[in-house]
Amino acid sequence: MKEILLIKYGEIILKGGNRGKFEKILIQNIANSLKNVAEVRITIAQATIYIEVKEADKLDIVCERLQKIFGIVTIVRARVCEKNLEAIEKAAYEYCRNDLQPGRKFKVEAKRSDKTFPLNSVQLGIEVGGYLHDACPGLLVDVHNPEITVQIEVRDDSAYVYCRENRIHGQGGMPIGTGGRATLLLSGGIDSPVAGHMIAKRGIEINAVNFFSFPYTSERAKEKVIELASILARYTSKVNLYIVPFTEIQLAIRDNCPEEHMTLIMRRFMMKLSEKIALRTKSKALITGESAGQVASQTLAALNVTNSVVNMPVLRPLIGMDKTEIIERSQKIEAFETSILPYEDCCTVFTPRHPTTQPKLAIVEKSESRLDTDRLIKNAMEGVEKIEVYPKL
């Protein structure tokens, strides 16, 4: 029995004259993701990508990898057969019979893109449906509310048979590399990995910046951030992670600025440093995991104060989400268990008791003027460490 994977995509179909470019990038992303997993042959025709896996025992792991590739809407494991009625009927019975149990309701749905095939779609569905009904005693026909839909696709090269209910859902979105590059401020918390995943889903390549305050934050905290970057890399193939030494800046803020402004001034330094790294890496925007009103530094007034120090766009995909929604997404992308590991990041170490929630930009700038900003930023940039993070096999 020859089994093949049919890859269906969505938005790419709407790209008109640019569709071929998007398809090419998606195919390359698939090839890169499977390079060290299995030997495959990838082809494309009629808005479907075909993946032949040389070793049948690798199909499960290939499907698992494909589920994390942006641009793929569904993955179908299908039986390939010749384009004649007898072969299609036999393939449908052999491939789907475990799902066609007595008492279950079913229907057959056929699509015929090869118009030279002697039966039209409706006729083919009726013929195969009758064959399966006779071959599977106790099977019930229900074309309106079936439990099992046997799907037949007659294409130019072959016919394909599968059960629609066994389709595997993919990530959707757009292929990585079609939307430019952005730089994510990646903490060790729940929010920022989710924000990175959501922006990557739009085809945007992700770099990440983390701020590390040794010895106030431990090596375990750094390892946690690297692990979160590797989780993101499952969806993006790779994440370039930039670790920025932040201790000197935080101590300077603590010693020279009003306590209620500490978090805001710290965030302003983070934005300035992230923008410098973004420009160095040809990123077009910054990404943060901020949600409006979640903490004192995320009120609209506070966000205006932190935004004012950068010139590039700041993408905040979580801005209208509550914590429950964010946690659900974190669990879905398998980042939550790592995010809640009890290793503090630099944001939680130097936390003021009573942070201001309605800051005035001019007052915060006056507080910040007590610092030698240029020197602090220069020193931090000189200590930046770059780590290339790949998904763990």
PDB file of C-alpha atoms in Angstrom, residues 8-13 15 22 26 67 69-74 170-176 178 197-204:
ATOM      1  CA  LYS A   8      -3.000  21.931   1.764  1.00  0.00           C
ATOM      2  CA  TYR A   9      -2.344  25.633   2.211  1.00  0.00           C
ATOM      3  CA  GLY A  10      -4.691  28.596   2.514  1.00  0.00           C
ATOM      4  CA  GLU A  11      -3.780  32.268   2.146  1.00  0.00           C
ATOM      5  CA  ILE A  12      -1.056  31.563  -0.393  1.00  0.00           C
ATOM      6  CA  ILE A  13      -3.746  30.786  -2.969  1.00  0.00           C
ATOM      7  CA  LYS A  15      -1.454  35.844  -3.731  1.00  0.00           C
ATOM      8  CA  PHE A  22       5.216  31.959  -1.657  1.00  0.00           C
ATOM      9  CA  LEU A  26       6.937  27.057   1.820  1.00  0.00           C
ATOM     10  CA  GLN A  67       2.283  20.500  12.011  1.00  0.00           C
ATOM     11  CA  ILE A  69       5.368  24.805   9.775  1.00  0.00           C
ATOM     12  CA  PHE A  70       3.600  28.099   9.160  1.00  0.00           C
ATOM     13  CA  GLY A  71       1.658  28.186   5.907  1.00  0.00           C
ATOM     14  CA  ILE A  72       0.318  24.635   6.144  1.00  0.00           C
ATOM     15  CA  VAL A  73      -3.421  24.421   6.860  1.00  0.00           C
ATOM     16  CA  THR A  74      -3.969  20.651   6.749  1.00  0.00           C
ATOM     17  CA  GLY A 170      -1.448  22.657  10.687  1.00  0.00           C
ATOM     18  CA  GLN A 171      -0.435  26.102  11.922  1.00  0.00           C
ATOM     19  CA  GLY A 172      -1.959  28.066   9.047  1.00  0.00           C
ATOM     20  CA  GLY A 173      -0.616  31.570   8.495  1.00  0.00           C
ATOM     21  CA  MET A 174       2.159  32.428   6.063  1.00  0.00           C
ATOM     22  CA  PRO A 175       5.528  30.724   5.446  1.00  0.00           C
ATOM     23  CA  ILE A 176       8.473  32.049   7.435  1.00  0.00           C
ATOM     24  CA  THR A 178       7.696  35.931   3.331  1.00  0.00           C
ATOM     25  CA  HIS A 197       4.783  32.745  17.800  1.00  0.00           C
ATOM     26  CA  MET A 198       1.868  34.957  16.750  1.00  0.00           C
ATOM     27  CA  ILE A 199       4.055  37.304  14.714  1.00  0.00           C
ATOM     28  CA  ALA A 200       6.033  34.422  13.175  1.00  0.00           C
ATOM     29  CA  LYS A 201       2.701  33.002  12.006  1.00  0.00           C
ATOM     30  CA  ARG A 202       2.480  35.964   9.627  1.00  0.00           C
ATOM     31  CA  GLY A 203       5.615  34.777   7.845  1.00  0.00           C
ATOM     32  CA  ILE A 204       7.995  37.011   9.804  1.00  0.00           C
TER      33      ILE A 204
END
